[in-house]
Coordinates of C-alpha atoms in Angstrom, one line a residue:
M112 CA -16.2 23.4 2.3
C113 CA -19.1 24.0 3.5
I114 CA -20.7 24.3 0.0
R115 CA -18.9 20.8 -1.1
D116 CA -20.4 19.5 2.0
R117 CA -23.9 20.5 0.4
S118 CA -23.1 19.1 -3.1
Q119 CA -22.4 16.3 -2.0
G120 CA -26.2 15.5 -0.6
F121 CA -25.5 16.4 3.7
E122 CA -28.4 18.6 4.8
E123 CA -25.8 19.3 8.1
S124 CA -23.0 21.0 5.6
E125 CA -22.4 23.6 8.0
A126 CA -21.9 22.0 11.2
L127 CA -20.0 19.1 9.7
S128 CA -17.3 21.5 7.6
K129 CA -16.9 23.2 11.1
K130 CA -15.5 19.7 12.6
V131 CA -14.0 18.6 9.0
S132 CA -11.6 22.3 9.4
I133 CA -11.2 22.3 12.9
L134 CA -9.6 18.4 12.8
Y135 CA -7.6 19.3 10.0
E136 CA -5.9 22.3 11.5
L137 CA -5.7 19.9 14.7
M138 CA -3.8 17.4 12.9
E139 CA -1.8 20.1 11.1
K140 CA -0.5 21.2 14.4
Q141 CA -0.5 18.4 16.9
L142 CA 0.9 15.2 14.5
S143 CA 4.3 14.7 13.8
K144 CA 6.0 15.5 10.5
Q145 CA 6.6 12.9 8.0
D146 CA 7.3 13.2 4.5
H147 CA 4.3 11.8 3.6
Y148 CA 1.8 13.9 5.5
D149 CA -0.4 16.3 3.4
F150 CA -3.4 18.0 5.2
S151 CA -3.9 20.6 2.1
L152 CA -7.4 21.7 0.5
R153 CA -6.9 18.0 -2.4
N154 CA -6.8 16.2 0.8
I155 CA -10.0 17.7 2.7
K156 CA -11.5 17.6 -0.8
A157 CA -11.1 13.8 -1.3
V158 CA -12.8 13.1 2.4
L159 CA -15.2 15.4 1.2
V160 CA -15.5 13.4 -1.9
Q161 CA -15.5 9.9 -0.1
A162 CA -18.4 11.3 2.6
G163 CA -20.2 11.8 -0.6
N164 CA -19.7 8.5 -1.8
L165 CA -20.6 7.2 0.9
K166 CA -23.9 8.6 1.1
R167 CA -24.9 8.5 -2.7
E168 CA -24.2 4.5 -2.3
D169 CA -26.8 4.2 1.0
F170 CA -24.0 3.6 3.6
P171 CA -26.2 3.2 6.8
G172 CA -25.3 5.8 9.6
T173 CA -26.5 9.4 10.2
E174 CA -24.4 11.9 8.6
S175 CA -21.9 12.3 11.2
Q176 CA -20.9 8.8 11.0
L177 CA -20.8 8.9 7.4
C178 CA -18.5 11.8 7.3
L179 CA -16.4 9.9 11.1
K180 CA -16.0 7.1 8.4
A181 CA -14.8 9.1 5.8
M182 CA -12.5 10.8 7.8
M183 CA -11.3 7.3 8.7
D184 CA -10.8 5.7 5.6
M185 CA -8.7 8.6 4.3
N186 CA -6.6 9.4 7.0
L187 CA -5.8 6.5 9.4
P188 CA -3.7 4.7 6.2
K189 CA -1.4 6.8 6.7
F190 CA -0.6 8.0 10.0
V191 CA 2.9 6.2 11.5
K192 CA 1.9 4.0 15.2
D193 CA 2.2 6.9 17.2
D194 CA -0.4 9.3 15.4
V195 CA -3.0 6.9 15.4
P196 CA -4.2 7.3 19.2
L197 CA -4.1 11.5 19.0
F198 CA -5.7 11.1 15.8
M199 CA -8.8 9.0 17.5
G200 CA -8.7 11.3 20.2
M201 CA -9.2 14.3 17.9
L202 CA -12.2 12.4 16.7
G203 CA -13.5 11.5 19.9
D204 CA -13.5 15.1 20.7
L205 CA -15.2 16.4 17.5
F206 CA -17.8 13.3 17.4
P207 CA -18.5 12.2 21.1
G208 CA -20.1 9.1 21.3
I209 CA -20.2 8.7 17.3
R210 CA -19.2 5.3 16.2
P211 CA -19.4 4.3 12.2
E212 CA -21.2 1.7 10.8
D213 CA -19.3 -1.2 9.7
A214 CA -17.5 -0.6 6.7
G215 CA -19.5 -3.9 4.7
L216 CA -16.6 -4.8 3.4
Q217 CA -16.4 -8.7 5.2
V218 CA -16.6 -10.7 2.3
L219 CA -12.9 -8.9 0.9
R220 CA -11.4 -9.6 4.1
D221 CA -12.4 -13.1 4.6
M222 CA -11.2 -13.6 0.9
S223 CA -8.0 -11.7 1.4
L224 CA -7.2 -14.7 4.1
V225 CA -8.1 -17.3 1.9
D226 CA -5.7 -15.7 -0.6
L227 CA -2.8 -15.3 1.6
R228 CA -2.8 -18.9 2.7
E229 CA -3.3 -19.8 -0.9
N230 CA 0.1 -18.5 -1.4
G231 CA 1.4 -19.8 1.3
Y232 CA 1.9 -16.4 3.6
E233 CA 0.8 -16.6 7.3
A234 CA -2.9 -14.6 7.5
S235 CA -2.3 -12.1 9.4
E236 CA -4.4 -9.7 10.4
H237 CA -1.7 -6.9 10.2
I238 CA -2.2 -7.2 6.4
V239 CA -5.8 -8.3 5.8
D240 CA -6.6 -4.4 7.4
K241 CA -3.6 -2.9 5.2
V242 CA -5.5 -4.6 2.3
I243 CA -8.9 -2.9 3.9
H244 CA -6.5 0.9 3.7
L245 CA -5.5 0.3 0.1
W246 CA -8.7 -0.8 -1.3
D247 CA -10.3 2.0 0.2
T248 CA -7.8 4.6 -0.6
L249 CA -8.0 3.2 -4.3
R250 CA -11.5 3.7 -4.2
T251 CA -10.9 7.7 -4.0
R252 CA -7.5 8.5 -5.6
H253 CA -6.3 7.0 -8.6
G254 CA -2.7 7.6 -7.1
V255 CA -1.5 6.4 -4.5
M256 CA 1.5 5.5 -2.5
V257 CA 2.4 2.6 -0.8
V258 CA 5.3 3.7 1.7
G259 CA 7.4 1.9 3.8
Q260 CA 10.7 -0.4 4.8
T261 CA 11.6 -3.7 3.4
G262 CA 9.7 -6.3 5.2
S263 CA 7.2 -3.9 6.0
G264 CA 4.2 -6.2 3.8
K265 CA 4.2 -3.9 0.9
T266 CA 4.0 -6.4 -1.6
V267 CA 1.9 -8.9 -0.4
T268 CA -0.6 -6.4 0.7
W269 CA -1.3 -5.2 -3.3
K270 CA -0.9 -9.1 -4.8
T271 CA -3.1 -9.9 -2.1
L272 CA -6.1 -7.2 -2.9
A273 CA -5.3 -7.9 -6.3
G274 CA -5.8 -11.5 -5.7
S275 CA -8.5 -11.1 -3.9
L276 CA -10.2 -9.1 -6.2
K277 CA -10.2 -11.8 -9.0
R278 CA -11.2 -14.7 -6.8
L279 CA -14.7 -12.5 -6.0
R280 CA -15.3 -11.7 -9.2
E281 CA -14.4 -15.5 -10.4
I282 CA -17.6 -16.0 -7.9
N283 CA -19.1 -13.3 -9.2
S284 CA -19.6 -11.4 -5.5
N285 CA -20.6 -7.7 -5.6
N286 CA -20.1 -7.7 -9.8
G287 CA -19.1 -4.2 -10.9
V288 CA -17.1 -3.3 -7.7
F289 CA -14.8 -6.4 -7.6
E290 CA -13.0 -6.9 -11.0
P291 CA -9.9 -8.4 -11.8
V292 CA -6.7 -6.7 -11.7
K293 CA -4.0 -6.3 -14.9
V294 CA -0.4 -4.9 -13.3
S295 CA 2.4 -3.7 -15.2
L296 CA 5.3 -3.7 -13.2
L297 CA 7.6 -0.6 -13.6
N298 CA 11.1 0.4 -12.0
P299 CA 11.2 4.0 -13.1
K300 CA 14.8 4.2 -11.8
S301 CA 16.3 1.6 -14.3
V302 CA 16.1 3.8 -17.0
T303 CA 16.7 7.1 -18.3
M304 CA 14.4 9.7 -18.6
D305 CA 13.8 9.3 -22.3
E306 CA 13.5 5.9 -22.1
L307 CA 10.9 6.6 -19.6
Y308 CA 8.6 9.4 -21.9
G309 CA 10.1 9.0 -25.0
S310 CA 12.3 11.4 -27.3
Y311 CA 12.9 12.9 -30.2
N312 CA 16.0 11.1 -32.2
I313 CA 18.1 14.7 -32.9
A314 CA 19.4 13.6 -35.9
T315 CA 16.0 12.5 -38.0
R316 CA 13.6 14.4 -35.6
E317 CA 11.2 10.9 -35.3
W318 CA 9.7 10.3 -32.2
K319 CA 10.5 7.3 -30.5
D320 CA 8.1 6.2 -27.5
G321 CA 9.3 5.5 -23.8
I322 CA 8.1 2.4 -21.5
L323 CA 6.0 4.3 -19.7
S324 CA 3.7 6.2 -22.2
E325 CA 3.8 2.8 -24.3
L326 CA 2.1 0.8 -21.5
M327 CA -0.4 3.8 -20.5
R328 CA -1.3 3.8 -24.0
S329 CA -1.9 0.2 -24.6
I330 CA -4.2 0.0 -20.9
C331 CA -5.8 2.9 -21.3
R332 CA -6.8 2.0 -25.4
D333 CA -10.1 0.2 -24.5
I334 CA -12.1 2.4 -22.2
K335 CA -14.9 -0.1 -22.0
D336 CA -12.9 -3.2 -20.4
P337 CA -14.3 -3.7 -16.7
N338 CA -11.0 -4.9 -15.5
Y339 CA -8.7 -3.2 -13.2
K340 CA -5.5 -1.9 -14.9
W341 CA -2.3 -0.6 -12.2
L342 CA 0.4 1.0 -13.0
L343 CA 3.4 -0.2 -10.3
F344 CA 6.6 2.0 -10.1
D345 CA 8.5 -0.3 -7.9
G346 CA 11.7 2.1 -7.3
P347 CA 12.4 5.4 -5.8
V348 CA 10.4 8.6 -6.1
D349 CA 12.5 11.6 -6.7
T350 CA 11.8 15.2 -8.5
L351 CA 13.8 14.1 -11.6
W352 CA 11.1 12.2 -13.7
I353 CA 8.0 12.2 -10.6
E354 CA 7.2 15.4 -11.9
S355 CA 6.2 14.7 -15.1
M356 CA 3.5 12.8 -13.7
N357 CA 1.6 15.7 -12.0
T358 CA -0.5 16.1 -14.2
V359 CA -1.4 12.7 -14.3
L360 CA -2.4 12.7 -10.4
D361 CA -4.5 15.4 -9.9
D362 CA -7.8 15.8 -11.7
N363 CA -6.9 16.2 -14.7
K364 CA -5.8 12.3 -15.1
M365 CA -3.6 13.4 -18.8
L366 CA 0.1 12.5 -19.3
T367 CA 1.8 14.9 -22.2
L368 CA 4.3 14.0 -23.8
N369 CA 7.0 15.9 -25.2
S370 CA 5.2 15.0 -28.9
G371 CA 2.1 16.8 -28.0
E372 CA 0.3 13.7 -27.7
R373 CA -1.9 13.6 -24.5
I374 CA -2.9 10.3 -23.3
N375 CA -6.0 10.3 -20.9
L376 CA -6.4 8.0 -17.8
N377 CA -9.7 5.9 -17.6
P378 CA -11.8 5.3 -14.7
T379 CA -10.3 1.5 -14.6
V380 CA -6.6 2.9 -14.3
S381 CA -4.8 3.8 -11.2
M382 CA -1.2 4.3 -10.5
L383 CA 0.9 3.0 -7.7
F384 CA 4.0 3.9 -6.4
E385 CA 5.6 1.2 -4.1
V386 CA 8.5 3.0 -1.8
Q387 CA 10.4 3.6 1.0
D388 CA 10.2 7.1 2.1
L389 CA 9.3 9.9 0.1
S390 CA 12.1 12.4 1.2
Q391 CA 13.2 13.5 -2.1
A392 CA 9.0 14.2 -3.3
S393 CA 7.3 17.6 -3.7
P394 CA 4.9 18.6 -1.9
A395 CA 2.8 18.9 -4.8
T396 CA 3.2 15.9 -5.8
V397 CA 2.6 13.9 -2.2
S398 CA -0.6 16.4 -2.0
R399 CA -1.9 14.4 -5.5
C400 CA -1.5 11.1 -3.8
G401 CA -3.7 8.7 -1.3
M402 CA -1.0 7.5 1.1
V403 CA -1.2 4.0 3.0
F404 CA 1.6 3.3 5.1
F405 CA 3.4 0.6 6.2
N406 CA 5.5 0.0 10.0
V407 CA 8.0 -2.5 9.9
E408 CA 7.6 -3.1 13.3
D409 CA 3.6 -3.7 12.9
L410 CA 4.0 -6.8 10.9
G411 CA 6.6 -8.0 12.8
W412 CA 9.1 -11.0 11.7
M413 CA 7.6 -14.0 13.1
P414 CA 5.3 -14.3 10.0
F415 CA 8.1 -14.3 8.4
I416 CA 9.7 -17.1 10.4
N417 CA 6.5 -18.9 10.2
K418 CA 6.2 -19.3 6.1
W419 CA 9.6 -20.7 6.7
L420 CA 9.3 -22.9 8.5
R421 CA 7.1 -24.3 6.8
S422 CA 8.7 -24.6 4.0
R423 CA 11.8 -26.0 5.9
K424 CA 9.6 -28.8 7.1
N425 CA 9.0 -29.6 3.3
F426 CA 12.2 -29.7 2.7
E427 CA 13.1 -31.9 6.0
V428 CA 10.3 -34.8 4.5
A429 CA 11.9 -34.7 0.8
I430 CA 14.8 -35.2 1.9
N431 CA 13.7 -38.3 4.2
A432 CA 15.1 -36.6 7.4
P433 CA 14.6 -38.4 10.4
K434 CA 11.7 -36.9 12.2
P435 CA 10.9 -34.5 10.6
E436 CA 8.1 -32.7 13.0
S437 CA 10.7 -33.0 16.4
T438 CA 13.5 -31.2 14.3
I439 CA 11.1 -28.4 13.3
K440 CA 10.1 -27.6 17.1
E441 CA 13.4 -27.8 18.0
L442 CA 14.1 -24.9 15.4
E443 CA 10.8 -22.8 16.3
D444 CA 11.6 -23.5 20.5
F445 CA 15.2 -22.1 19.7
I446 CA 14.3 -19.0 17.4
V447 CA 11.6 -17.9 19.9
T448 CA 13.4 -17.9 22.7
N449 CA 17.0 -16.6 21.2
V450 CA 16.5 -14.6 18.1
A451 CA 14.7 -11.8 19.5
K452 CA 16.9 -11.8 22.2
I453 CA 19.9 -11.9 19.8
I454 CA 18.9 -9.0 18.1
E455 CA 17.9 -6.5 21.1
F456 CA 21.4 -7.6 22.2
K457 CA 23.0 -6.4 18.9
K458 CA 21.2 -3.2 18.7
R459 CA 21.9 -2.4 22.6
E460 CA 25.8 -3.6 21.8
C461 CA 26.9 -3.9 18.7
V462 CA 27.7 -0.5 16.5
E463 CA 26.9 -1.7 12.5
L464 CA 28.5 -0.2 9.7
F465 CA 25.7 -0.5 7.5
P466 CA 22.2 -0.3 9.3
T467 CA 19.9 -3.4 9.3
T468 CA 16.8 -3.8 10.2
D469 CA 15.2 -6.8 12.1
I470 CA 13.8 -8.7 9.2
N471 CA 17.0 -8.6 7.5
I472 CA 19.1 -10.1 10.3
V473 CA 16.0 -12.7 10.4
R474 CA 16.7 -13.4 6.4
S475 CA 20.1 -13.6 7.0
F476 CA 20.0 -16.5 9.6
T477 CA 17.4 -18.9 7.7
A478 CA 19.7 -18.7 4.4
M479 CA 22.5 -19.7 6.4
F480 CA 20.6 -22.2 8.4
D481 CA 19.5 -23.4 4.8
A482 CA 22.9 -23.4 3.3
I483 CA 24.5 -25.3 6.2
A484 CA 21.6 -27.7 7.1
N485 CA 21.7 -28.9 3.7
P486 CA 23.2 -33.1 2.6
D487 CA 25.3 -30.6 -0.1
A488 CA 26.7 -29.1 2.1
A489 CA 28.0 -31.7 4.3
P490 CA 31.7 -32.3 4.1
A491 CA 33.1 -34.9 1.8
T492 CA 34.1 -38.2 3.1
S493 CA 38.0 -39.7 2.1

């Protein structure tokens, strides 16, 4: 570790390497056990590489501040809520009185807020923080897993980042760093393994490309294209298909097909996995990817309600309903006053046959309200 620090240009490599080693020992012992946690050498290497990148980019601060920022950038995005104070306490003990300099990504934060508003979403600081976490992780790992329950903001986050990068490129902001993104979306569990990776026809011995091999070949063909390419896997991760991706996710960056063909990833290509959990993923897969964890409770359901109320108001105006502003105000007051109490009562007093999350209940409420409070739903008059 000391040698790696020295190779990244750190003069205080011996002292800093000891602190990094102690931190990872403490994290492994004291933090909670989660499927997406990894404190192996690959993760340590990613921290040291990030610290070296900051130093080469002339990021302001001492070597201790750079190392501290790198450890925060590479670890904070994946922690569950209860582990964050413990982690910050460890950093405070190892780096007393030291605070990292500002990340210098205010332009990306501002554009993320603009993109959220332009697309009709609530301008949530939580989502903006996750956008920055995803950007920091993508800059050091070409394989990133976005982990969290439905309704936690995973899809909105990567779409907001992609939209913000496109907007920043259009205004020529930091040319070469902020580039447009081309997203190729794929559900790996919707097809068989042969359809995903390709296979030989047993009768003719002819090779037939799979969806993934064709996609990777097409997006990796032009190595001079500066635009980012994201191959996004939206579906469960399990050992049936993900193990074949291990050589792509590690430093080899190479997909080897049964035909013998090898497809190399170029520097602008990233692999994103949008998953609910990693209970079926092996430690080898987890260690190869950067992690961004989304807690559904951090976002809550009010951003969804605010977005729905805006669309409901537009609907009320479109059907020429009387006093749409007062109707929406009454509806908002009712939701704020009663929905949270109803959800709490359900958790305390009711037994569910199928578990549901708070956002599921709120979405069901809004869907039923839209269906009932509609002119088409009025009973026929004789």
